[in-house]
Coordinates of C-alpha atoms and ligand atoms in Angstrom, one line a residue:
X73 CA 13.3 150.1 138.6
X74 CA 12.1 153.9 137.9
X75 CA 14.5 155.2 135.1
X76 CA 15.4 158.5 136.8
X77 CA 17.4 156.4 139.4
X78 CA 20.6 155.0 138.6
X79 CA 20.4 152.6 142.0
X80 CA 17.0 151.5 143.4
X81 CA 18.1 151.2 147.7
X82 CA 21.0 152.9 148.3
X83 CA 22.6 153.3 152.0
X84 CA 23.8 156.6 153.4
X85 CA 26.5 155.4 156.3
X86 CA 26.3 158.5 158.7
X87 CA 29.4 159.3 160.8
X88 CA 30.1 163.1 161.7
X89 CA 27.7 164.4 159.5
X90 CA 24.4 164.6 161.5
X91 CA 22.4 166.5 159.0
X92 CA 20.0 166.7 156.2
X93 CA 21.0 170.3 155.2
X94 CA 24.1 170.3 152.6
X95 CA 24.7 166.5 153.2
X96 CA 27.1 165.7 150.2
X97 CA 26.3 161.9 150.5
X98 CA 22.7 162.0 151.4
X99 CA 22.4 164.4 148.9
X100 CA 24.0 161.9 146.3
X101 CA 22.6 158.9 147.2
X102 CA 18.8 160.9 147.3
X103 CA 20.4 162.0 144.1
X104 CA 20.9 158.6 142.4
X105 CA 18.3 156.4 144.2
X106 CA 15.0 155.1 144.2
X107 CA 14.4 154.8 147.8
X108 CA 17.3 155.4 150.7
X109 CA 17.6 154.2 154.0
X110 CA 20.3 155.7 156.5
X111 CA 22.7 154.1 159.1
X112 CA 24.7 154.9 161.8
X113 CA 27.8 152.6 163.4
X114 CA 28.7 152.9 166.8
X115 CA 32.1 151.6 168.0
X116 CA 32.2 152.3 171.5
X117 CA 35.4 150.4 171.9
X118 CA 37.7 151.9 168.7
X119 CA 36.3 155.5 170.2
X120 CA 37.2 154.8 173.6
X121 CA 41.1 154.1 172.1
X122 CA 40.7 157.2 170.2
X123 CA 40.0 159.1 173.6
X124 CA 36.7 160.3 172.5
X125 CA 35.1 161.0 175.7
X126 CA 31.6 161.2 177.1
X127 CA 30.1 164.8 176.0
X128 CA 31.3 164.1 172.6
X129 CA 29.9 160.7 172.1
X130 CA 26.8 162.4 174.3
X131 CA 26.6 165.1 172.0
X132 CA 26.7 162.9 168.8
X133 CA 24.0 160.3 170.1
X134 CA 21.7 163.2 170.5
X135 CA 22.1 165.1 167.6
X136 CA 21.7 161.5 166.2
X137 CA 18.4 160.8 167.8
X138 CA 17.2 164.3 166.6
X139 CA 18.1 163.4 162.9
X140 CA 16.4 159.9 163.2
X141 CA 12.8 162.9 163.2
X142 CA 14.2 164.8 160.5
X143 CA 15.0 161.9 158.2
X144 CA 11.7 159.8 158.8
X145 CA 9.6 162.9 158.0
X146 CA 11.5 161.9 154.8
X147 CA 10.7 158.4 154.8
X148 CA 14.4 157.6 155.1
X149 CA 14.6 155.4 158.0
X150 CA 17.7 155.4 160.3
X151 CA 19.7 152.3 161.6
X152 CA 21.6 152.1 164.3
X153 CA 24.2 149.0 164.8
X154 CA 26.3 149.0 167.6
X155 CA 29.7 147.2 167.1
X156 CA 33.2 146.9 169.4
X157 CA 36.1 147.7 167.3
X158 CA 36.0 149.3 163.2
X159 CA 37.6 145.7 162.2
X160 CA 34.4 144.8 162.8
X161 CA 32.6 147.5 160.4
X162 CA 33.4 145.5 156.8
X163 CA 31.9 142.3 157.0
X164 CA 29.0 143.8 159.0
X165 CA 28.5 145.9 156.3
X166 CA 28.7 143.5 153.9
X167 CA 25.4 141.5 155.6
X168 CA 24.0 144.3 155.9
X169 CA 23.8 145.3 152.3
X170 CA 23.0 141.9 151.4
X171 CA 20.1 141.6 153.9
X172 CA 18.7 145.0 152.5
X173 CA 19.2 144.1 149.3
X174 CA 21.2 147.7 148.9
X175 CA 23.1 148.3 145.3
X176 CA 24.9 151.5 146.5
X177 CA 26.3 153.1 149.5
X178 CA 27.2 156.4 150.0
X179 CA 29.5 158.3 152.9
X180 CA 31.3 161.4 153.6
X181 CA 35.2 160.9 153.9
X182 CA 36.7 161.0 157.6
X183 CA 40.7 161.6 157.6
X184 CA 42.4 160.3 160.7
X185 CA 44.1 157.0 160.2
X186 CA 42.2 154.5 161.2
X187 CA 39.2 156.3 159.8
X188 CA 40.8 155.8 156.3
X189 CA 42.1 152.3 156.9
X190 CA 38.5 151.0 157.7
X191 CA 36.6 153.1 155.1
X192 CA 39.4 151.4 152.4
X193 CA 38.6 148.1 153.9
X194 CA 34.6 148.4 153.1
X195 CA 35.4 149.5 149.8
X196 CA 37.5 146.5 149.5
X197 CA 34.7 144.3 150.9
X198 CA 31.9 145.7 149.3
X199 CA 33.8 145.0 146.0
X200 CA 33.8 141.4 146.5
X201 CA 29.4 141.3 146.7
X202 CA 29.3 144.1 143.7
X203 CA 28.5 147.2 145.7
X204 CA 29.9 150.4 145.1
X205 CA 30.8 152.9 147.7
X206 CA 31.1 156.9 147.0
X207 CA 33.7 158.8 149.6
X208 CA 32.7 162.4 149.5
X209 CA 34.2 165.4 150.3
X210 CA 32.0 166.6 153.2
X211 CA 34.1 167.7 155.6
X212 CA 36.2 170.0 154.2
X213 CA 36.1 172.7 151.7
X214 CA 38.6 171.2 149.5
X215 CA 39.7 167.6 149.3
X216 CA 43.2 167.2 151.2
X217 CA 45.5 166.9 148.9
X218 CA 44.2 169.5 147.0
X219 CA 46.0 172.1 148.2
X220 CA 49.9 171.9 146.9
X221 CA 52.7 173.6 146.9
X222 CA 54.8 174.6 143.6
X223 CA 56.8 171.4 143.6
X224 CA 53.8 169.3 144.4
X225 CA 54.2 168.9 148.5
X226 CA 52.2 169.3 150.8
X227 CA 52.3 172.4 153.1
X228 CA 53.7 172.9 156.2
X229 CA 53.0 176.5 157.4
X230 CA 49.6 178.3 157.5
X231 CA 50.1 181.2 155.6
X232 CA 51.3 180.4 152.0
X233 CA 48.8 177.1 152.5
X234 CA 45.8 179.7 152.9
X235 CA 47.1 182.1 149.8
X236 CA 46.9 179.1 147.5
X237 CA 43.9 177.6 149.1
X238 CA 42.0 180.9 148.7
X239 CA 43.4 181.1 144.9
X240 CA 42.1 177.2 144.9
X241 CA 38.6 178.2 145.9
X242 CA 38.5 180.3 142.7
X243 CA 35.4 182.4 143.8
X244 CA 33.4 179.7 144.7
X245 CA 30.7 180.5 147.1
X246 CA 29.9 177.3 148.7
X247 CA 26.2 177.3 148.5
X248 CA 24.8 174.4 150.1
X249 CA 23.3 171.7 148.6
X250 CA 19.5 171.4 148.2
X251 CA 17.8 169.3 150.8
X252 CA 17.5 165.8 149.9
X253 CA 13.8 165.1 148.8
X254 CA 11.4 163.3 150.5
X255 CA 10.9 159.5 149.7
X256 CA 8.3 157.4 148.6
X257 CA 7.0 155.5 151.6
X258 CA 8.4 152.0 151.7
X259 CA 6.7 148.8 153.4
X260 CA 10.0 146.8 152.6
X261 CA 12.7 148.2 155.1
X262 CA 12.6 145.8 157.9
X263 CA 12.2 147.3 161.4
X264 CA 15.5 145.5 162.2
X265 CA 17.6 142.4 161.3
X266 CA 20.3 140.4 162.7
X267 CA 24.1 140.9 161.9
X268 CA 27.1 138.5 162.7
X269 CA 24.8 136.7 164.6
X270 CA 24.8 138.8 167.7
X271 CA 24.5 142.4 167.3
X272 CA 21.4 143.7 165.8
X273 CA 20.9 146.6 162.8
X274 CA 17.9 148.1 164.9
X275 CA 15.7 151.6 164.5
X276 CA 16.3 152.9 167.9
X277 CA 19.5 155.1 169.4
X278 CA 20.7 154.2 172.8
X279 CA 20.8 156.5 175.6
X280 CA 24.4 156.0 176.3
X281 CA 27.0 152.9 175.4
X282 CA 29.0 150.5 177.6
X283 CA 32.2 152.1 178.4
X284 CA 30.4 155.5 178.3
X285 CA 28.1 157.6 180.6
X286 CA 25.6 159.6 179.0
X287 CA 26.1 163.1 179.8
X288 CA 22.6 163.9 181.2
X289 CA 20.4 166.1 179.5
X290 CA 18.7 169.5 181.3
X291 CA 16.2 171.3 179.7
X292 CA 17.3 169.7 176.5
X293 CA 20.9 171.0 176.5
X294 CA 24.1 169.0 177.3
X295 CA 26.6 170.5 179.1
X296 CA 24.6 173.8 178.4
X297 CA 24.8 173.1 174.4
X298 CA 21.4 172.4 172.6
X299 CA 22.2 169.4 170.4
X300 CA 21.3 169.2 166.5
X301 CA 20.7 170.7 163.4
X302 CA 18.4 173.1 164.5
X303 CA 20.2 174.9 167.2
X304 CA 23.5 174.9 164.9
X305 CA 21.3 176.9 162.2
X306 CA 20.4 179.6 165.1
X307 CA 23.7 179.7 166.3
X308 CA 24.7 180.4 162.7
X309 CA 22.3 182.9 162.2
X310 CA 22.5 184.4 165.5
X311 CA 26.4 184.9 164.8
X312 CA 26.1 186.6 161.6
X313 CA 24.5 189.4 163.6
X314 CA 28.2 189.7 165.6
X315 CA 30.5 188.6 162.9
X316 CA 31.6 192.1 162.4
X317 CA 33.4 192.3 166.1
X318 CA 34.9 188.7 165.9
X319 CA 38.4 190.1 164.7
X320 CA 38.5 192.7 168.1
X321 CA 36.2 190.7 170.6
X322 CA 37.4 187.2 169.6
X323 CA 40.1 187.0 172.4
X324 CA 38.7 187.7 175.3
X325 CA 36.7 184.9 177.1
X326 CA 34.3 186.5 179.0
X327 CA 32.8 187.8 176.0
X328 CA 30.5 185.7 174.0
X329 CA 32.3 187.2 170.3
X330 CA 33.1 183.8 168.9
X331 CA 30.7 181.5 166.9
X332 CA 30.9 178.5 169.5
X333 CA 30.1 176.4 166.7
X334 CA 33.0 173.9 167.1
X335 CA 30.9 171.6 168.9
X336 CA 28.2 171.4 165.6
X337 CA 31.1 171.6 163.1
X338 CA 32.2 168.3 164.9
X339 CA 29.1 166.6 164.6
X340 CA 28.1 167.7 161.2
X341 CA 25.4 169.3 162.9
X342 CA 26.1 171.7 160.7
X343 CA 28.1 172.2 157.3
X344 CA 32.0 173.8 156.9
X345 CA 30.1 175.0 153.4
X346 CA 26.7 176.5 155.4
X347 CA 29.5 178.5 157.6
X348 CA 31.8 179.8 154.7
X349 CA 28.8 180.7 152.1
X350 CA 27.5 182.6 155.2
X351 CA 30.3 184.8 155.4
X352 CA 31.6 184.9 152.1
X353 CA 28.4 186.1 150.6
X354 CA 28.1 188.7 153.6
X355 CA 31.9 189.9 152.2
X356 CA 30.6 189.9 148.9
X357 CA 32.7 186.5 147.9
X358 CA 36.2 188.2 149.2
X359 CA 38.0 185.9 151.8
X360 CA 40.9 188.4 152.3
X361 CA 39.6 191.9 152.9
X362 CA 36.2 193.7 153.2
X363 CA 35.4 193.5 156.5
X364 CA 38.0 193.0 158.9
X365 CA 35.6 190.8 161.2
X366 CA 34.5 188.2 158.3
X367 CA 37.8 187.9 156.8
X368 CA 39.3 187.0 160.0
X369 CA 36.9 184.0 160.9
X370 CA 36.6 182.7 157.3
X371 CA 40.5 182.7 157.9
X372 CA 40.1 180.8 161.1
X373 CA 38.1 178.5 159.2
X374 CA 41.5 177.9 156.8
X375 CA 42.8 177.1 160.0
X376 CA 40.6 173.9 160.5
X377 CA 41.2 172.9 156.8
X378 CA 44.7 173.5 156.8
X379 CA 44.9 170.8 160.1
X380 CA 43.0 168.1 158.3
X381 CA 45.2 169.0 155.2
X382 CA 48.0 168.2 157.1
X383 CA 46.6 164.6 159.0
X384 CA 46.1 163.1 155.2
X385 CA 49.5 164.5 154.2
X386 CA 51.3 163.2 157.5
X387 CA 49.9 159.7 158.3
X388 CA 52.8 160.3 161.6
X389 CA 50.2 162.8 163.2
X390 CA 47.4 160.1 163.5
X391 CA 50.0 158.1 165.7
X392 CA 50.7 160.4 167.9
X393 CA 54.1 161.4 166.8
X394 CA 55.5 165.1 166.9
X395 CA 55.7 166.7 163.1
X396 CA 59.6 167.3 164.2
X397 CA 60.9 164.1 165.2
X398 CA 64.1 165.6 167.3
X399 CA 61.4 167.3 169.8
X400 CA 60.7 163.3 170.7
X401 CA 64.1 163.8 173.2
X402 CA 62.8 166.5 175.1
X403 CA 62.7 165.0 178.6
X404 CA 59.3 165.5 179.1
X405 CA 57.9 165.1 182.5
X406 CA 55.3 162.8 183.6
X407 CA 54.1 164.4 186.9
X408 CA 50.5 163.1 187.7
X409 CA 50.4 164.8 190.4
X410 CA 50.8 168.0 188.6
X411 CA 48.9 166.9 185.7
X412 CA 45.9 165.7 188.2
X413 CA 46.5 169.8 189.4
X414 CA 45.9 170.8 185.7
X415 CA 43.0 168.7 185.1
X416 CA 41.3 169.4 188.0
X417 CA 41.9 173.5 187.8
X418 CA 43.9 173.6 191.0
X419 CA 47.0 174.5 189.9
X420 CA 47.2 178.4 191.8
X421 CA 47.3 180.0 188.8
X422 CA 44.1 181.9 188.1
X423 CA 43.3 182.0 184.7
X424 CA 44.7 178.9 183.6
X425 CA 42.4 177.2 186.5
X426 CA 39.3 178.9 185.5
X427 CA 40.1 177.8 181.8
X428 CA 40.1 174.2 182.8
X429 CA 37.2 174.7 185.0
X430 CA 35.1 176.0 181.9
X431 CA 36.1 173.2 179.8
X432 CA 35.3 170.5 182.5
X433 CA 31.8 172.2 183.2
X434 CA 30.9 173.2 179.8
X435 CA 33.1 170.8 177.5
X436 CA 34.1 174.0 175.4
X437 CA 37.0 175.9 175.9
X438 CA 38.0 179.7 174.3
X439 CA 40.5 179.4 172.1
X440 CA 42.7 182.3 173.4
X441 CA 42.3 180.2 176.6
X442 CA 43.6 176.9 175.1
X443 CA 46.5 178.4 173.4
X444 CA 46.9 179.3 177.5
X445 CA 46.7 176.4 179.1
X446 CA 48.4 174.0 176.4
X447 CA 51.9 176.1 176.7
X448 CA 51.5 175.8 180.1
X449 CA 51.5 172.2 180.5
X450 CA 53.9 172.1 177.9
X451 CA 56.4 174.2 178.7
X452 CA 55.8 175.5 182.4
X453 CA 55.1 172.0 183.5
X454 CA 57.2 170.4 180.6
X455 CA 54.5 167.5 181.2
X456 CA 54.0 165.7 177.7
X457 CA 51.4 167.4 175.3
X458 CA 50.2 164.1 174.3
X459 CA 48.6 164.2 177.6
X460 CA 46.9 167.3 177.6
X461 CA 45.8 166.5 173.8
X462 CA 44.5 163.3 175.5
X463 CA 42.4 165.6 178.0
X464 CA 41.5 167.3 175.7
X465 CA 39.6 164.4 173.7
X466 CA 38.4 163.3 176.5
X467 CA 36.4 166.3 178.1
X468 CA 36.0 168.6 174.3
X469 CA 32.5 168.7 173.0
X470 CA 34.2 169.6 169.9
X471 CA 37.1 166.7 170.0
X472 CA 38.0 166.9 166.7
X473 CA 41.6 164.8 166.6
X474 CA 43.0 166.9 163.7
X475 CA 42.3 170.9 165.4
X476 CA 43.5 169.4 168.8
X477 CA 46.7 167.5 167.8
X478 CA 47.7 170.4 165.5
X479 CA 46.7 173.1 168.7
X480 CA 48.7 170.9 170.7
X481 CA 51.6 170.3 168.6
X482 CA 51.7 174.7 167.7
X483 CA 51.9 175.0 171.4
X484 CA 54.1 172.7 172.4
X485 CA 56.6 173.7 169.9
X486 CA 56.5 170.4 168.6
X487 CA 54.3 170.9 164.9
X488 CA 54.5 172.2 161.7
X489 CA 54.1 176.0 162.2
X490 CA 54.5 175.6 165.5
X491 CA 54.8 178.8 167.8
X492 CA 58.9 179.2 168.2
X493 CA 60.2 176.9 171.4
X494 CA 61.3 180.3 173.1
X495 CA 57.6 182.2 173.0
X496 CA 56.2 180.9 175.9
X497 CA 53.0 182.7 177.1
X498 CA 53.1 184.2 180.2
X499 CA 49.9 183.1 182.1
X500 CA 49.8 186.4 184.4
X501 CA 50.1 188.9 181.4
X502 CA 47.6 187.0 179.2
X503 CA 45.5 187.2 182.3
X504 CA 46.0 190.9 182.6
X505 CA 45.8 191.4 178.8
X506 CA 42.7 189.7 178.3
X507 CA 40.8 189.2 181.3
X508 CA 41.6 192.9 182.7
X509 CA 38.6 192.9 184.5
X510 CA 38.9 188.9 186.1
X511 CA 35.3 188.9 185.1
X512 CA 36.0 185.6 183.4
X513 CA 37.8 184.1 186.4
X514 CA 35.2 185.0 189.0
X515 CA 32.7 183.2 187.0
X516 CA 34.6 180.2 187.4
X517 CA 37.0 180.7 190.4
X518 CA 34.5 181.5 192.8
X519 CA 36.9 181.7 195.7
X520 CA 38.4 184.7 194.0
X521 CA 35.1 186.1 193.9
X522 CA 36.0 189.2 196.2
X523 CA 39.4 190.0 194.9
X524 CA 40.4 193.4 193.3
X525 CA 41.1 193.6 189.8
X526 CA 44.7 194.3 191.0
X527 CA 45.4 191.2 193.0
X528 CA 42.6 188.3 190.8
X529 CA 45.6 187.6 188.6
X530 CA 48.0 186.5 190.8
X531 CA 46.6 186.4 194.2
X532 CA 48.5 186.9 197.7
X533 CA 48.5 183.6 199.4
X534 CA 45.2 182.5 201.4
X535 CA 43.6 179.2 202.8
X536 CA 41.0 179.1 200.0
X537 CA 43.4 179.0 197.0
X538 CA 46.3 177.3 196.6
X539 CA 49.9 178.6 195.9
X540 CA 51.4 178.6 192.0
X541 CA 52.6 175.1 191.2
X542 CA 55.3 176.3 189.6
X543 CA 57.4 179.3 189.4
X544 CA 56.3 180.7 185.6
X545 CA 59.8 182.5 185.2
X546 CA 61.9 179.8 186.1
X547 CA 60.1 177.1 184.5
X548 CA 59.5 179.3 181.3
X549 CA 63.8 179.7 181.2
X550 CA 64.2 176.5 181.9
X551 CA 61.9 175.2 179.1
X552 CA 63.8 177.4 176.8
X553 CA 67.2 175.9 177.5
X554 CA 65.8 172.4 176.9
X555 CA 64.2 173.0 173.3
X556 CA 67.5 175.3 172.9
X557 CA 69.3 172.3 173.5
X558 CA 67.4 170.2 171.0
X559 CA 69.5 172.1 168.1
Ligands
FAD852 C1 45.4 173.2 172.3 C2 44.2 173.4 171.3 C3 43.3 172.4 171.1 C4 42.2 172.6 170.3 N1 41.3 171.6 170.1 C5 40.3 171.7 169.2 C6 39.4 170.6 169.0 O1 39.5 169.5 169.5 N2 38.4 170.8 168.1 C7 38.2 172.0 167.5 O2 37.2 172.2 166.7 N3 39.1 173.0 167.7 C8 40.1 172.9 168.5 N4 41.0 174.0 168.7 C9 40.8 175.2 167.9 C10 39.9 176.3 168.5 O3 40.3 176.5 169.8 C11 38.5 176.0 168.5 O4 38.1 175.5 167.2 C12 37.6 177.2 168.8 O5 37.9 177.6 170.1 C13 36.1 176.8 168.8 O6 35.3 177.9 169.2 P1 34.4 178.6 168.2 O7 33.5 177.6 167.4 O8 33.7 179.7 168.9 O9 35.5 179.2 167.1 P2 35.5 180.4 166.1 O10 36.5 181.3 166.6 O11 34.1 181.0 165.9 O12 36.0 179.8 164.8 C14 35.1 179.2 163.8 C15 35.5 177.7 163.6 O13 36.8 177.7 163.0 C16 37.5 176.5 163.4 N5 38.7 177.0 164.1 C17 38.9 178.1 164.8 N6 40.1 178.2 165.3 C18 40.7 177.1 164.9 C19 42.1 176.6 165.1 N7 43.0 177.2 165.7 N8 42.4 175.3 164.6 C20 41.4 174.7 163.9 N9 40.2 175.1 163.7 C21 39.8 176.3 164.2 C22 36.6 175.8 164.3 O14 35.9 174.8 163.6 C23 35.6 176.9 164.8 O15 34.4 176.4 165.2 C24 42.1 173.8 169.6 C25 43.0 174.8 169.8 C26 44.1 174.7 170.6 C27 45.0 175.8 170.8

């Protein structure tokens, strides 16, 4: 074994991570061993529970496929094993490092649940044949956890969370990591081998897996979105050119004044560190202050962390419970035919139809947009946010579980920080506020195409649009007097 390496085959276990750039584990395990050999786990049948849908598991397999380049020009291969369930993942791991002969593995921490419960359970399994495993912070800026209050709890509200995470950072700039280097070439990793008997560790990435359909590709974009490393680098750059307007453009959706890196961030496509070090070192290392533009999206960013923060520190939010338990008695309706309205964008109210009509054609959604068409599911329809949060899995390039149950639960009144029961937006006047124009709905309600600016908010009845499904003002009351009645 070469001295400079405390391992000679180490194993980096690739989840949402997809990247060579500022890879905490790939960088340690490049770090520490001789030679390194990658490995990705697909479990189409754990995913499907999790309401991962098919543009995010799409979106993954191809960013995957175009790190499987980036790493070989390394000479790290990449293996792909496709398994059901995660209670699968331990013991298949354990053959796995036995057949390779690996003396380390490496992975980046993922916080959900049962993310955690099968990442402890190959530690625990790997213990048993000798191999260590190193959990790294990857994913967020700060471990969760990290980030306490005075007395030692966790937080619950945004704001004080982002004054002590800020003083946390302690002027760190977040420089990513250097690249991992490139390997020795090495005859020994077999082109594939057998595990449990019938599935196979092999070097090739499927097109799509059962249960799924691959979202086709056109001119190498899904769903419009150019998957991998690459693109998320230009979309970085190319946003640093705008990042000055984000605070004043950032809310209205037919302007193109937010990163859109949400789908990348998911993936690991690109770093949470290669975003902040952008902007903090364009601030000159200030989160709060300097430019008005940059301070607000690194604050956004505080926003993502503070989510996953809270999903470590409530194990309750992985199972689908409200953060406050006494909103569990609202008499949520359950309404499919309204629901199917929703989903479909066909529910006679513009904006919140062309809203669902951008996420189902694009699998993205504008923020300003979401915050729209979750309250009014919510609280218009009263329908159950667990099943627009379910939707919203299920169609999201960006899926992320802990930024959708924690959008979710703000706008249904239902989280921690949650927007106050009796704010309810009004559709029409977000409409009017922030789509004056309609521009945004006539690019994706074509059958309001011809209507003024005047009427494209709420238009007079006609045969090619269908009437409101509900009344917003009485609905909004009414949804009042129910979380009124919670007290
Ligand atoms: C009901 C609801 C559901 C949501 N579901 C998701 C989801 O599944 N995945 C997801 O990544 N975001 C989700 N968000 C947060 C936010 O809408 C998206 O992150 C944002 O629209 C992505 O676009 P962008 O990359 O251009 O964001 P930018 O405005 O450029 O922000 C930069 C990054 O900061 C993070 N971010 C921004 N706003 C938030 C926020 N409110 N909460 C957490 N992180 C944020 C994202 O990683 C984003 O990419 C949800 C918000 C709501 C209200």
């Amino acid at each position: 074994m070469s001295s400079r390496f405390a391992f000679q085959r180490g194993l980096v276990w690739l989840r949402n991570d997809l990247r060579i750039q500022d890879n905490t584990a790939l960088y340690h395990a490049a770090r520490s061993c001789a030679q390194v050999a990658a490995i990705f786990i697909a479990c189409p049948q754990t995913w499907r529970s999790h309401d991962e849908g098919d543009p995010v598991v799409s979106f993954r397999l191809a960013c995957l496929r175009e790190l499987q380049q980036s790493l070989a020009e390394r000479h790290i291969p990449l293996y792909f094993l496709e398994l059901q369930k995660f209670a699968q993942v331990p013991r298949a791991m354990v053959q796995i490092a036995q057949k390779l002969k690996i003396d380390a593995l490496f992975a980046n921490a993922e916080y959900p649940l049962n993310e955690r419960r099968r990442d402890s359970d190959v530690r625990e399994a790997l213990k048993k044949i000798d191999v260590p495993i190193e959990y790294c912070t990857d994913r967020t800026l700060l471990p969760p956890g990290a980030v306490k209050t005075g007395s030692g709890d966790a937080y619950k509200v945004f704001t004080p969370f982002k004054h002590t995470f800020i003083e946390q950072c302690g002027g760190t700039d977040f420089a990513p990591l250097p690249q991992p280097r490139t390997m020795e070439e090495d005859d020994n990793w077999p082109s594939w081998i057998e595990v449990r008997g019938e599935h196979n560790l092999v070097q090739t990435i499927p097109a799509q897996l059962p249960g799924y359909h691959a979202v086709p590709e056109k001119k190498g974009e899904l769903l419009g979105w150019k998957p991998g490393e690459k693109a998320a680098a230009k979309r970085l750059r190319e946003f640093r050119e705008d990042i000055d307007g984000y605070e004043d453009e950032r809310d209205y959706p037919a302007i193109d004044a937010t990163s859109r890196l949400s789908p990348y961030l998911n993936c690991g496509a690109i770093s949470i560190r290669q975003c902040a070090h952008m902007a903090l070192t364009l601030n000159n290392g200030q989160w709060a202050g300097g430019s008005d533009g940059i301070s607000c999206w690194l604050s956004e960013l505080i926003w993502r962390e503070f989510y996953t923060h809270l999903l470590v520190a409530f194990p309750q939010l992985s199972k689908h419970k409200p953060f406050k338990p006494e909103t569990d008695k609202v008499p949520w309706s359950y309404d499919q035919d309204k629901f199917r309205h929703w989903c479909d964008g066909k529910t006679g109210v513009p904006i919140v139809d062309a809203a669902m009509r951008q996420l189902n054609q694009t699998g993205w959604m504008h923020n300003r947009l979401r915050m729209v068409v979750a309250s009014f599911l919510s609280k218009n329809l009263l329908i159950d946010w667990r099943w627009g949060e379910r939707y919203f899995m299920q169609h999201l390039l960006d899926a992320d579980f802990a930024a959708n149950n924690g959008g979710w639960q703000w706008a249904a009144s239902t989280g921690t920080d949650a927007a106050p029961y009796f704010r309810v937006f009004n559709p029409y006047s977000q409409s009017k506020k922030f789509d004056r124009h309609g521009e945004f709905i006539r690019d994706f309600v074509p059958e309001l195409r011809e209507l003024g600016d005047d009427e494209i908010h709420c238009p007079p009845p006609s045969q090619n649009y269908p009437p409101p499904i509900c009344d917003v003002g009485q609905s909004r009351k009414h949804a009042i007097e129910v979380f009124a009645a919670l007290k």
